[in-house]
Structure formats: C-alpha cells, structure tokens
CSV table of C-alpha atoms in Angstrom, one decimal:
chain,number,residue,atom,x,y,z
I,30,MET,CA,-8.5,24.7,-38.8
I,31,ARG,CA,-11.1,25.3,-36.1
I,32,ALA,CA,-11.6,21.6,-35.5
I,33,GLY,CA,-7.8,21.2,-35.1
I,34,ALA,CA,-7.7,24.1,-32.6
I,35,GLU,CA,-10.5,22.5,-30.5
I,36,GLU,CA,-8.6,19.2,-30.4
I,37,ALA,CA,-5.5,21.1,-29.2
I,38,GLU,CA,-7.4,22.9,-26.4
I,39,SER,CA,-9.0,19.7,-25.2
I,40,SER,CA,-5.8,17.6,-25.1
I,41,GLY,CA,-3.9,20.0,-22.8
I,42,TYR,CA,-0.2,20.0,-22.1
I,43,GLN,CA,1.2,18.0,-19.2
I,44,ARG,CA,4.8,17.6,-18.1
I,45,VAL,CA,5.9,15.4,-15.2
I,46,VAL,CA,9.5,14.8,-14.1
I,47,LEU,CA,10.0,11.6,-12.2
I,48,LYS,CA,13.1,11.4,-10.1
I,49,ASN,CA,14.4,8.0,-8.9
I,50,ALA,CA,10.9,6.6,-9.5
I,51,SER,CA,11.8,3.5,-11.5
I,52,PRO,CA,10.6,0.5,-9.6
I,53,HIS,CA,13.1,-1.9,-11.2
I,54,HIS,CA,16.6,-1.8,-12.6
I,55,TYR,CA,17.8,-4.0,-15.4
I,56,LEU,CA,21.2,-5.6,-15.9
I,57,LYS,CA,22.9,-7.2,-18.8
I,58,VAL,CA,25.4,-9.7,-17.5
I,59,ARG,CA,27.6,-12.4,-18.9
I,60,LEU,CA,28.9,-15.4,-17.0
I,61,VAL,CA,32.5,-16.1,-17.9
I,62,LEU,CA,33.7,-19.6,-17.1
I,63,GLU,CA,37.2,-20.9,-17.1
I,64,ASP,CA,35.9,-24.0,-18.7
I,65,GLU,CA,34.3,-22.6,-21.9
I,66,SER,CA,32.7,-25.9,-22.8
I,67,ALA,CA,30.5,-25.9,-19.7
I,68,ARG,CA,26.7,-25.7,-20.3
I,69,VAL,CA,24.6,-23.6,-18.1
I,70,SER,CA,20.8,-23.6,-18.5
I,71,ALA,CA,18.6,-20.7,-17.6
I,72,ILE,CA,17.4,-22.6,-14.5
I,73,ASP,CA,20.9,-23.2,-13.4
I,74,LEU,CA,21.7,-19.5,-13.9
I,75,LYS,CA,18.7,-18.5,-11.8
I,76,THR,CA,19.7,-20.9,-9.1
I,77,PHE,CA,23.3,-19.7,-9.2
I,78,ILE,CA,22.2,-16.1,-8.8
I,79,THR,CA,20.1,-16.9,-5.8
I,80,SER,CA,23.0,-18.7,-4.2
I,81,CYS,CA,25.2,-15.7,-4.9
I,82,LEU,CA,22.8,-13.5,-3.0
I,83,ARG,CA,22.5,-16.0,-0.2
I,84,SER,CA,26.2,-16.4,0.3
I,85,LEU,CA,26.7,-12.6,0.7
I,86,PHE,CA,23.4,-11.4,2.2
I,87,GLY,CA,21.8,-14.5,3.7
I,88,GLU,CA,18.2,-15.6,3.4
I,89,VAL,CA,17.0,-12.0,3.2
I,90,GLY,CA,19.2,-11.4,0.2
I,91,ALA,CA,18.2,-14.7,-1.4
I,92,ALA,CA,14.5,-13.6,-1.2
I,93,LEU,CA,15.2,-10.8,-3.6
I,94,ASN,CA,13.0,-11.2,-6.6
I,95,VAL,CA,15.4,-11.4,-9.5
I,96,ASP,CA,13.9,-12.2,-12.9
I,97,VAL,CA,15.9,-13.7,-15.7
I,98,LEU,CA,14.1,-12.0,-18.6
I,99,LYS,CA,16.2,-13.4,-21.4
I,100,TYR,CA,19.1,-15.9,-21.5
I,101,ASP,CA,21.4,-16.9,-24.4
I,102,GLU,CA,23.0,-20.3,-23.6
I,103,GLU,CA,25.6,-19.8,-26.4
I,104,THR,CA,27.1,-16.6,-25.0
I,105,LEU,CA,25.9,-17.1,-21.4
I,106,THR,CA,24.5,-13.6,-21.5
I,107,ALA,CA,21.4,-12.7,-19.6
I,108,LEU,CA,19.0,-9.8,-19.1
I,109,LEU,CA,18.0,-9.5,-15.4
I,110,ARG,CA,15.4,-7.5,-13.7
I,111,VAL,CA,15.6,-6.6,-10.0
I,112,PRO,CA,13.7,-4.2,-7.7
I,113,SER,CA,15.6,-1.0,-7.5
I,114,ARG,CA,16.1,-1.3,-3.8
I,115,GLY,CA,17.9,-4.6,-4.4
I,116,LEU,CA,20.2,-3.5,-7.2
I,117,VAL,CA,23.3,-2.9,-5.1
I,118,LYS,CA,22.9,-6.2,-3.3
I,119,LEU,CA,22.5,-8.1,-6.6
I,120,TRP,CA,25.4,-6.3,-8.3
I,121,SER,CA,27.7,-6.8,-5.4
I,122,SER,CA,26.9,-10.4,-5.0
I,123,LEU,CA,27.5,-11.2,-8.6
I,124,THR,CA,30.7,-9.2,-8.6
I,125,LEU,CA,32.1,-11.1,-5.6
I,126,GLN,CA,31.2,-14.6,-6.8
I,127,GLY,CA,34.2,-16.4,-8.0
I,128,PHE,CA,33.2,-20.1,-8.3
I,129,TYR,CA,30.4,-21.9,-10.1
I,130,GLN,CA,30.3,-25.6,-9.2
I,131,ASN,CA,33.9,-25.6,-8.1
I,132,ARG,CA,34.9,-24.0,-11.4
I,133,VAL,CA,36.5,-20.5,-11.6
I,134,CYS,CA,34.0,-18.0,-13.0
I,135,ALA,CA,33.3,-14.3,-13.2
I,136,PHE,CA,30.2,-12.2,-13.8
I,137,ARG,CA,30.7,-9.4,-16.2
I,138,VAL,CA,28.1,-6.7,-15.7
I,139,LEU,CA,27.8,-5.2,-19.2
I,140,GLN,CA,25.1,-2.7,-18.7
I,141,VAL,CA,22.8,-1.4,-16.0
I,142,SER,CA,19.9,0.9,-16.5
I,143,PRO,CA,16.6,1.8,-14.8
I,144,PHE,CA,14.9,1.2,-18.2
I,145,LEU,CA,14.7,-2.1,-20.0
I,146,LEU,CA,14.5,-0.1,-23.2
I,147,ALA,CA,18.1,1.2,-22.7
I,148,LEU,CA,19.4,-2.4,-22.9
I,149,THR,CA,18.3,-2.8,-26.5
I,150,GLY,CA,20.4,0.0,-27.9
I,151,ASN,CA,23.9,0.0,-26.5
I,152,SER,CA,26.5,1.6,-28.9
I,153,ARG,CA,29.2,-0.4,-27.2
I,154,ASP,CA,27.9,-3.7,-28.6
K,25,MET,CA,27.5,2.9,10.3
K,26,CYS,CA,26.0,0.8,7.4
K,27,ALA,CA,25.7,2.2,4.0
K,28,ASP,CA,22.2,2.4,2.6
K,29,LEU,CA,22.2,-0.5,0.1
K,30,SER,CA,18.8,0.3,-1.2
K,31,ARG,CA,19.9,3.6,-2.8
K,32,THR,CA,20.6,3.8,-6.5
K,33,GLN,CA,22.1,6.4,-8.8
K,34,ARG,CA,19.9,9.3,-9.7
K,35,ASN,CA,17.8,8.7,-12.7
K,36,LEU,CA,15.3,11.1,-14.3
K,37,LEU,CA,12.4,10.4,-16.5
K,38,VAL,CA,10.5,13.3,-18.1
K,39,CYS,CA,7.0,12.5,-19.2
K,40,GLU,CA,5.0,14.7,-21.5
K,41,ARG,CA,1.6,14.5,-22.9
K,42,SER,CA,0.3,16.9,-25.5
K,43,SER,CA,-0.8,17.3,-29.1
K,44,PHE,CA,1.2,18.2,-32.1
K,45,LEU,CA,-1.4,20.8,-32.7
K,46,ASP,CA,-0.8,22.4,-29.3
K,47,GLU,CA,1.2,25.7,-29.6
K,48,LYS,CA,3.3,24.6,-26.5
K,49,ASN,CA,4.4,21.5,-28.4
K,50,ARG,CA,8.2,21.5,-28.8
K,51,VAL,CA,8.9,17.9,-29.8
K,52,SER,CA,11.1,19.0,-32.6
K,53,SER,CA,13.4,21.1,-30.4
K,54,GLN,CA,13.5,18.4,-27.8
K,55,MET,CA,14.6,15.9,-30.4
K,56,GLU,CA,17.3,18.2,-31.6
K,57,GLN,CA,18.7,18.4,-28.1
K,58,LEU,CA,19.9,14.8,-28.3
K,59,ARG,CA,22.7,15.5,-30.7
K,60,PHE,CA,24.4,12.1,-31.1
K,61,ASN,CA,21.9,9.4,-31.8
K,62,TYR,CA,23.0,5.8,-32.2
K,63,LYS,CA,19.8,3.8,-32.8
K,64,VAL,CA,16.2,4.4,-33.8
K,65,SER,CA,13.5,1.8,-33.4
K,66,VAL,CA,10.0,2.0,-34.8
K,67,LEU,CA,7.1,-0.3,-33.6
K,68,LEU,CA,4.0,-0.3,-35.7
K,69,PRO,CA,0.9,-2.4,-35.2
K,70,GLU,CA,-1.1,-4.0,-38.0
K,71,TYR,CA,1.3,-3.0,-40.7
K,72,ASP,CA,0.6,-3.4,-44.4
K,73,SER,CA,1.6,-0.9,-47.0
K,74,ALA,CA,3.6,1.1,-44.4
K,75,SER,CA,6.5,-1.4,-44.2
K,76,SER,CA,8.1,-0.8,-47.5
K,77,HIS,CA,7.6,3.0,-47.3
K,78,LEU,CA,9.1,3.0,-43.7
K,79,GLU,CA,12.1,1.0,-44.8
K,80,SER,CA,12.7,3.4,-47.7
K,81,ILE,CA,12.6,6.3,-45.2
K,82,LEU,CA,15.2,4.6,-43.0
K,83,ASN,CA,17.3,3.8,-46.0
K,84,SER,CA,17.3,7.5,-47.0
K,85,PHE,CA,19.0,8.6,-43.7
K,86,SER,CA,22.1,10.5,-44.3
K,87,SER,CA,25.5,8.8,-44.7
K,88,PHE,CA,28.1,9.3,-42.1
K,89,TYR,CA,31.9,8.9,-42.2
K,90,LEU,CA,34.3,6.9,-40.1
K,91,ILE,CA,37.7,8.4,-40.0
K,92,LYS,CA,40.5,6.0,-38.8
K,93,GLN,CA,42.9,7.4,-36.3
K,94,LEU,CA,42.1,11.1,-36.8
K,95,PRO,CA,44.7,13.4,-35.3
K,96,LEU,CA,42.5,15.9,-33.5
K,97,TYR,CA,44.4,18.9,-34.6
K,98,GLU,CA,43.1,18.3,-38.1
K,99,LEU,CA,39.7,19.5,-36.8
K,100,LEU,CA,41.3,23.0,-36.6
K,101,ASP,CA,42.1,23.1,-40.4
K,102,LYS,CA,41.0,26.4,-41.8
K,103,ASP,CA,39.2,25.0,-44.8
K,104,PHE,CA,37.4,22.5,-42.6
K,105,LEU,CA,36.3,25.2,-40.2
K,106,GLN,CA,35.1,27.3,-43.1
K,107,SER,CA,33.2,24.6,-44.9
K,108,ALA,CA,31.7,22.5,-42.1
K,109,VAL,CA,32.0,24.2,-38.6
K,110,TYR,CA,31.0,27.7,-39.6
K,111,GLN,CA,28.3,26.7,-41.9
K,112,GLY,CA,25.4,24.2,-41.3
K,113,SER,CA,25.7,21.7,-38.5
K,114,VAL,CA,28.6,19.2,-38.0
K,115,TYR,CA,28.2,16.2,-35.8
K,116,GLY,CA,31.4,14.5,-34.7
K,117,LEU,CA,32.1,11.9,-32.0
K,118,SER,CA,35.0,9.7,-31.1
K,119,PHE,CA,34.4,6.1,-31.9
K,120,ARG,CA,35.2,3.0,-29.8
K,121,THR,CA,36.4,5.2,-26.9
K,122,ARG,CA,34.9,4.5,-23.5
K,123,ILE,CA,33.7,7.4,-21.4
K,124,ASP,CA,34.8,5.8,-18.2
K,125,GLU,CA,38.3,4.7,-19.4
K,126,ASP,CA,39.5,6.6,-22.4
K,127,ASN,CA,39.6,10.2,-23.6
K,128,CYS,CA,36.5,11.1,-25.6
K,129,VAL,CA,35.8,14.0,-27.9
K,130,ALA,CA,32.7,15.4,-29.5
K,131,LEU,CA,32.2,18.1,-32.1
K,132,MET,CA,28.8,19.6,-31.7
K,133,PRO,CA,26.7,21.4,-34.3
K,134,ASN,CA,27.1,24.7,-32.5
K,135,GLY,CA,30.8,24.6,-33.0
K,136,HIS,CA,31.7,23.4,-29.5
K,137,LEU,CA,34.6,20.9,-29.3
K,138,VAL,CA,34.1,19.0,-26.1
K,139,PHE,CA,36.8,16.8,-24.5
K,140,SER,CA,36.2,14.3,-21.7
K,141,LEU,CA,39.7,13.5,-20.4
K,142,ASP,CA,41.4,11.6,-17.7
K,143,LYS,CA,43.6,13.5,-15.2
K,144,ASP,CA,46.9,12.9,-16.9
K,145,ALA,CA,45.6,13.9,-20.4
K,146,PHE,CA,43.9,17.0,-18.9
K,147,GLU,CA,47.1,18.1,-17.2
K,148,THR,CA,49.2,17.4,-20.3
K,149,LEU,CA,46.9,19.2,-22.6
K,150,GLY,CA,47.1,22.3,-20.4
K,151,LEU,CA,43.7,23.9,-21.4
K,152,GLU,CA,41.1,25.4,-19.1
K,153,GLY,CA,38.6,22.9,-17.9
K,154,ARG,CA,36.6,21.6,-15.0
K,155,PRO,CA,36.1,18.3,-13.2
K,156,SER,CA,33.2,16.2,-14.3
K,157,ARG,CA,32.1,15.8,-10.8
K,158,SER,CA,31.7,18.5,-8.2
K,159,ASN,CA,33.7,16.6,-5.5
K,160,ARG,CA,37.4,16.7,-5.2
K,161,THR,CA,37.9,13.0,-6.0
K,162,SER,CA,36.9,13.4,-9.7
K,163,SER,CA,39.2,11.7,-12.1
K,164,ARG,CA,37.6,13.0,-15.3
K,165,TYR,CA,37.8,16.5,-16.6
K,166,GLU,CA,35.8,18.4,-19.2
K,167,VAL,CA,37.3,20.9,-21.6
K,168,THR,CA,35.0,22.8,-23.9
K,169,VAL,CA,36.2,25.0,-26.7
K,170,ASP,CA,33.9,27.2,-28.8
K,171,LEU,CA,35.4,27.0,-32.3
K,172,ARG,CA,33.0,29.7,-33.5
K,173,ASP,CA,34.2,32.2,-30.9
K,174,GLY,CA,36.2,35.2,-32.1
K,175,SER,CA,39.3,34.1,-30.1
K,176,MET,CA,39.2,30.7,-31.9
K,177,ALA,CA,39.4,32.2,-35.4
K,178,PRO,CA,42.4,30.8,-37.3
K,179,GLY,CA,45.5,32.8,-36.3
K,180,GLY,CA,43.9,34.0,-33.0
K,181,ARG,CA,45.6,33.4,-29.7
K,182,GLY,CA,43.1,30.8,-28.5
K,183,TYR,CA,43.3,29.0,-31.8
K,184,LEU,CA,47.1,28.8,-31.8
K,185,ARG,CA,47.1,27.7,-28.2
K,186,LEU,CA,44.7,24.8,-28.8
K,187,ARG,CA,46.5,23.8,-32.0
K,188,ARG,CA,49.9,23.8,-30.2
K,189,ALA,CA,48.3,21.7,-27.4
K,190,LEU,CA,47.0,19.1,-29.8
K,191,MET,CA,50.1,19.0,-31.9
K,192,SER,CA,52.8,18.9,-29.4
K,193,HIS,CA,51.5,18.6,-25.8
K,194,LEU,CA,49.0,15.8,-26.2
K,195,LYS,CA,48.7,14.2,-29.7
K,196,LEU,CA,45.2,12.8,-29.4
K,197,GLN,CA,44.4,10.4,-32.2
K,198,MET,CA,41.3,8.3,-32.3
K,199,ASP,CA,38.7,6.9,-34.7
K,200,PHE,CA,36.0,9.5,-35.4
K,201,LEU,CA,32.5,9.4,-36.6
K,202,ILE,CA,31.4,12.5,-38.4
K,203,SER,CA,28.4,13.8,-40.4
K,204,HIS,CA,27.2,17.2,-41.6
K,205,HIS,CA,23.8,18.7,-42.3
K,206,PRO,CA,22.9,19.8,-44.9
K,207,GLY,CA,26.2,19.6,-46.7
K,208,GLY,CA,27.0,15.9,-46.2
K,209,GLY,CA,30.3,14.6,-47.5
K,210,ALA,CA,30.9,17.7,-49.7
K,211,SER,CA,31.2,19.9,-46.6
K,212,LEU,CA,33.6,17.5,-45.0
K,213,ARG,CA,35.8,17.1,-48.0
K,214,PRO,CA,38.7,19.3,-46.6
K,215,LEU,CA,39.0,16.9,-43.7
K,216,LEU,CA,38.3,13.7,-45.5
K,217,SER,CA,40.9,14.4,-48.2
K,218,ARG,CA,43.7,14.3,-45.6
K,219,CYS,CA,42.5,11.2,-43.7
K,220,ASP,CA,41.8,7.5,-44.0
K,221,TRP,CA,38.0,7.3,-44.1
K,222,LEU,CA,35.1,5.1,-44.9
K,223,GLU,CA,31.6,6.2,-45.9
K,224,ARG,CA,29.0,4.3,-43.9
K,225,ARG,CA,25.3,3.9,-44.2
K,226,PRO,CA,23.0,3.3,-41.2
K,227,GLU,CA,22.3,-0.4,-40.7
K,228,VAL,CA,18.6,-1.1,-41.2
K,229,SER,CA,16.9,-4.2,-39.8
K,230,ARG,CA,13.3,-5.4,-39.5
K,231,HIS,CA,11.3,-8.2,-38.0
K,232,GLY,CA,7.7,-9.0,-37.7
K,233,LEU,CA,5.9,-9.8,-34.4
K,234,SER,CA,2.6,-11.7,-33.9
K,235,ARG,CA,0.1,-11.9,-31.1
K,236,LEU,CA,1.4,-8.9,-29.2
K,237,VAL,CA,-0.4,-8.2,-25.9
K,238,ARG,CA,-0.3,-4.4,-25.3
K,239,PRO,CA,-1.3,-2.3,-22.3
K,240,ALA,CA,-3.6,0.7,-22.3
K,241,LEU,CA,-1.1,2.9,-24.2
K,242,ARG,CA,-2.8,6.2,-23.4
K,243,SER,CA,-3.1,5.8,-19.7
K,244,CYS,CA,-0.6,3.2,-18.3
K,245,ASP,CA,2.2,4.2,-16.0
K,246,PRO,CA,5.3,5.6,-17.8
K,247,HIS,CA,7.6,3.0,-16.3
K,248,ASP,CA,5.3,0.2,-17.3
K,249,LEU,CA,5.0,1.6,-20.8
K,250,LEU,CA,8.8,1.8,-21.3
K,251,GLU,CA,9.2,-1.7,-19.8
K,252,TRP,CA,6.7,-3.1,-22.3
K,253,ILE,CA,8.3,-1.3,-25.3
K,254,GLY,CA,11.7,-2.5,-24.1
K,255,ALA,CA,10.4,-6.1,-23.7
K,256,VAL,CA,9.0,-6.0,-27.2
K,257,ASP,CA,12.3,-4.6,-28.6
K,258,ALA,CA,14.4,-7.1,-26.7
K,259,ALA,CA,12.2,-10.0,-27.6
K,260,VAL,CA,11.6,-10.8,-24.0
K,261,SER,CA,8.6,-13.0,-23.2
K,262,LEU,CA,5.7,-11.4,-21.4
K,263,GLU,CA,3.8,-14.6,-20.9
K,264,ASN,CA,4.8,-15.4,-17.4
K,265,SER,CA,2.9,-15.8,-14.2
K,266,SER,CA,3.6,-14.5,-10.7
K,267,ASN,CA,4.8,-18.0,-9.5
K,268,ASP,CA,7.1,-18.7,-12.4
K,269,PHE,CA,10.7,-19.5,-11.4
K,270,LEU,CA,12.7,-17.8,-14.1
K,271,SER,CA,10.7,-14.6,-14.7
K,272,THR,CA,7.6,-12.9,-13.4
K,273,LEU,CA,7.5,-10.2,-16.0
K,274,THR,CA,4.1,-9.7,-17.5
K,275,CYS,CA,2.2,-7.0,-19.4
K,276,LEU,CA,0.6,-5.0,-16.6
K,277,GLU,CA,-3.0,-4.0,-17.4
K,278,PRO,CA,-3.3,-5.7,-20.8
K,279,GLU,CA,-5.9,-4.0,-22.9
K,280,ALA,CA,-5.8,-5.7,-26.3
K,281,THR,CA,-3.9,-8.1,-28.4
K,282,VAL,CA,-2.3,-7.0,-31.7
K,283,SER,CA,-2.4,-9.8,-34.2
K,284,ARG,CA,0.7,-8.6,-36.0
K,285,ALA,CA,3.2,-5.8,-35.7
K,286,MET,CA,6.4,-4.7,-37.2
K,287,SER,CA,9.6,-3.5,-35.6
K,288,MET,CA,12.3,-1.7,-37.6
K,289,SER,CA,15.5,-0.2,-36.5
K,290,ALA,CA,18.5,1.8,-37.9
K,291,CYS,CA,21.9,2.0,-36.3
K,292,GLY,CA,24.7,4.5,-37.0
K,293,LEU,CA,25.4,8.2,-36.5
K,294,LEU,CA,21.8,9.4,-37.0
K,295,LEU,CA,21.1,13.1,-37.5
K,296,PRO,CA,18.2,14.7,-35.6
K,297,GLN,CA,16.9,16.1,-38.8
K,298,ASP,CA,16.5,12.7,-40.3
K,299,LEU,CA,14.7,11.5,-37.2
K,300,GLN,CA,12.3,14.5,-37.4
K,301,HIS,CA,11.5,13.6,-41.0
K,302,LEU,CA,10.8,10.0,-39.8
K,303,VAL,CA,8.3,11.3,-37.2
K,304,GLU,CA,6.6,13.5,-39.8
K,305,GLU,CA,6.2,10.6,-42.1
K,306,LEU,CA,4.8,8.4,-39.3
K,307,ARG,CA,2.3,11.2,-38.4
K,308,CYS,CA,1.1,11.2,-42.1
K,309,TYR,CA,0.8,7.4,-41.9
K,310,LEU,CA,-1.3,7.6,-38.7
K,311,GLN,CA,-3.7,10.1,-40.3
K,312,GLN,CA,-4.8,7.3,-42.7
K,313,ALA,CA,-4.7,4.5,-40.1
K,314,GLN,CA,-7.5,3.3,-37.9
K,315,THR,CA,-8.5,5.4,-34.8
K,316,ASP,CA,-7.0,2.8,-32.4
K,317,SER,CA,-3.7,2.7,-34.2
K,318,TRP,CA,-0.4,4.0,-32.8
K,319,ALA,CA,3.3,4.3,-33.6
K,320,SER,CA,6.2,4.1,-31.2
K,321,VAL,CA,9.6,5.7,-32.0
K,322,THR,CA,12.6,5.1,-29.7
K,323,VAL,CA,15.9,6.9,-30.1
K,324,HIS,CA,19.0,5.9,-28.2
K,325,GLY,CA,22.0,8.2,-27.7
K,326,PHE,CA,25.6,7.0,-27.8
K,327,THR,CA,26.6,5.4,-24.6
K,328,ASP,CA,30.1,7.0,-24.7
K,329,SER,CA,29.1,10.5,-25.8
K,330,PRO,CA,30.8,13.1,-23.6
K,331,VAL,CA,27.7,15.3,-24.1
K,332,SER,CA,24.3,14.7,-22.7
K,333,TRP,CA,21.0,16.5,-23.4
K,334,GLY,CA,21.6,19.9,-24.9
K,335,ASP,CA,25.1,21.0,-24.0
K,336,GLY,CA,25.2,19.2,-20.7
K,337,GLY,CA,28.4,17.3,-19.9
K,338,ARG,CA,28.3,13.7,-18.8
K,339,ASP,CA,29.7,12.2,-15.7
K,340,ILE,CA,31.3,8.8,-15.7
K,341,LEU,CA,28.6,6.5,-16.9
K,342,THR,CA,26.4,5.2,-14.2
K,343,GLY,CA,22.8,5.1,-15.2
K,344,GLY,CA,22.8,4.2,-18.9
K,345,HIS,CA,22.7,6.4,-21.9
K,346,ASP,CA,20.2,9.1,-22.9
K,347,LEU,CA,17.1,8.0,-24.8
K,348,TYR,CA,13.6,9.0,-25.6
K,349,ASN,CA,10.4,7.4,-26.7
K,350,LEU,CA,7.7,9.1,-28.7
K,351,LEU,CA,4.3,7.3,-28.8
K,352,MET,CA,2.0,8.9,-31.3
K,353,PHE,CA,-1.7,8.5,-32.0
K,354,PRO,CA,-3.9,9.3,-35.0
K,355,ASP,CA,-5.6,12.2,-33.3
K,356,HIS,CA,-2.3,14.2,-33.2
K,357,THR,CA,-1.8,13.4,-29.5
K,358,TYR,CA,1.4,11.9,-28.2
K,359,ARG,CA,3.3,10.7,-25.1
K,360,LEU,CA,6.9,11.6,-24.9
K,361,HIS,CA,9.3,10.1,-22.4
K,362,LEU,CA,12.9,11.4,-22.1
K,363,ALA,CA,15.4,9.7,-19.9
K,364,ALA,CA,18.8,11.0,-18.9
K,365,GLY,CA,21.7,8.7,-18.1
K,366,ALA,CA,24.0,11.5,-16.8
K,367,GLN,CA,24.0,12.7,-13.2
K,368,LYS,CA,23.8,16.4,-13.7
K,369,THR,CA,21.5,17.0,-16.7
K,370,CYS,CA,17.7,17.0,-17.0
K,371,PRO,CA,16.1,16.3,-20.4
K,372,PRO,CA,14.6,19.4,-22.1
C-alpha cells in the first residue's frame, strides 16, 4: 500500500484543455461519377484535388498540402488530411467541382473531424 | 470584406495524465459521462494469451434491443416507467436518424427524455424548449423532459400534456436502440412486449498487425498520439517521406517498433459499465505484462446522438462525434484524451 501511495504522489495529476489546437483536419470523401465504370487511381485523385484547389484559389490554393491517406478504388472513397487553416479552402473547392475529365462528377464529403481517430468509428456507416 | 477562410469550427481536446492510484483520478466517472457509445477499439502490443480472454470480454458485453418504428408515446407507459426508467439505468437512442436532418430522441439513464427537433416538429409538439444555437437563425430545437420529476408521474399534468403531444399533436415514430443496466431485457419487457423488436449483440472484430512503428507514448504531443492511433485503426500507411506525392503522413518521433500487435473492436449500443469492466480487465493484464507494455482503448460516441458529454445538448453536427482514448501503462499511470464534437460542451 505504501509503495502504491508513493507511486501516486510521484505521478501527479495534470489536465490540459486544448482549444482549436489541432494542426490538421481529416476528411472522408467519396467521388461520385456519372459514369460508374470509370477508373480513378490514387494519383489521379490527388491530381484532381490539386486542380480543384487551383481552379478556385489559384496557385496559392494548389500549394496546400493535402495528403491522400487512404484510397479505395472500388468505392472511390478517400481519407484526406489537410492543415486546419486550409480546411475551408479544400472543402469548398471539392464541393464546387462539377466535372472530372469532362464527365459530370460530385464530391460527397462524408465526415470531417480534427481527429483521424474519429473517422474510424462513424455510426452512420 | 473577406471572410477568414483559415478559421475552423471550435474543437476541444482535454488531455489528462495521472495514475489510477491517485485519489484525484476520476476516469470511471468521466467514462460514464459519455452515455451513448457506438464503438470501442482496443490496441495491444505483443499479444499472446490476452487475445482470447479479451475477445471473451467483448463478447460478454450486454445485449441491446432494436425496436422498429417505436411510437414515442410508448415510452410513457406506466409499467415501462416503473420497471426501467425509475429503477437502474436505461439507455435509449433513436436509430438511423440524422442530427442535422431528422428528429432525434434520446432517453438517458437519469430519466431525461431529450428531443432534437426541426422547427416544424418543435412548433407542432408544443412543448417548452430552446434553440440549439444561441443565435436567432437556429433551425433546431431541444426539448428536455425529466421523466423522474414529480410532475411527470403518470396521471400528472406534465405527463398528460406530453402524452397528448406525442399521441395527437406529433406522432413521432422511429427505430429505437435501447438497453438497460442492470436489468437487461427483463426490465424492458413492458415495452418490448408491445413492439416489433430484435435482440442484438455487439459486433466483435479483430485483426493482427505486424511491424508497427510507435512514437514515444508517454511524452509525445496529444494530437500526434491520436493521429498515430487513428492511423493504426484506419490501416493508414505511416511509411511515407516528406517528398511523397500522395501522402506525407509519418510517425513523428518514432521510438520503437512493435513486432506484432492486435486490434479488436466491438460495435453496437455499448454500456459505460461494460466499458469500465473492460478497462479493469486490461489493467489486470498490464500488471502481468512487461514494463514497456501498454494498452490503448478508444471509445466513439454516436454521431447522431442529441446528447453530448454529460447532459450537454448537441448543436448541428460540425466537428465530429464525441470520443475518448485511454492509454494505460503497467505502472498504473495513464493518458486520457477526451474530444468533444459539439459546439457548446466541454468534456468532463
């Protein structure tokens, strides 16, 4: 009992509340194409996202560091990571993009969170 | 005047470090504050005999019940109130209703019936409530009724008014997940006997991992730690470099490589009591493990729950759902991270 009490005293109690401190935001998106048989690779997707940013926000927008963390070619669903300061730019450019290689398309933003962990347990799935 | 495009919605992360032996430790009460839990994930390194025992713990989680198209006035049945609401803890949540589109309902263990309604439903129901947001443009309204209050006793004025509202003004009917502690199905029998229901068990899954590079778990930045755990849980590759085209995600400050690890999860309507039992069992496991061992437990709340941490209401979903991660070590110390997806609440 005494050894346990000494361990508790030395560990201490610390509580920190971090507000708006997340450096990145994470998005789960799905690309919906009118032509459902079209194939889009991960590299194609990353190039397309960069072009979406460029078309709305120019070269400065295109320079935003967007990571494609995971991509499923079957469902065209991707996990993206973006610096928090660029979330609104990325989200808006994906929303407003209507064509992929002259084919009608739409990005469905399924989930957005400041924590990647939140994207692994969505009760809506 | 340009809007500030670099701003994001408010998000809060509470980071605690302490020891289970510390008298200030309140992990149990904090876990109880997240009432409606959808998923629990456990990550264990160098597993051996723990895997079957852990799977048996997850399989022993309480059953829950899915009631199809429950007319909400049935929750006011006298026998149900007596057997489930007034005694023990009942956990009920509308199922497949979206917090930003549909009307959602939650029945909390303290007897509070919480509605999250759109404007038309709120005005039709005719009960006292408040807007979800403090500004005038709010389109969602919260109504909270304390079923254990004296005025809500069967036959009382408040009870009759609510019953009349749900039976004739707004006949809310929705799929409903419900569970009870400690009574289980027996306490819910007065309700189940009048409805179309299914008994469900939490879905348990497991998969093994190999060559896992981990950061310094005791000292790394909280956001880096949660990102690493999320990457492991989502099977996202961490072996990238800073000049890769697709992804630059790496494990920051790698400390060691775990040769093999196990990830297990359970999904369903999970009770806080079952999760506390899981944490106790993992603590016992860690006592017999090596000194550099650890165990990570992540619990996700329901995305469409109208209730956030404690009794806090939820705004229209913007920042994700509520979740927490508990990282435990053999010397009884832990790191606890609690995240809130709602605008107004702070985790306990």
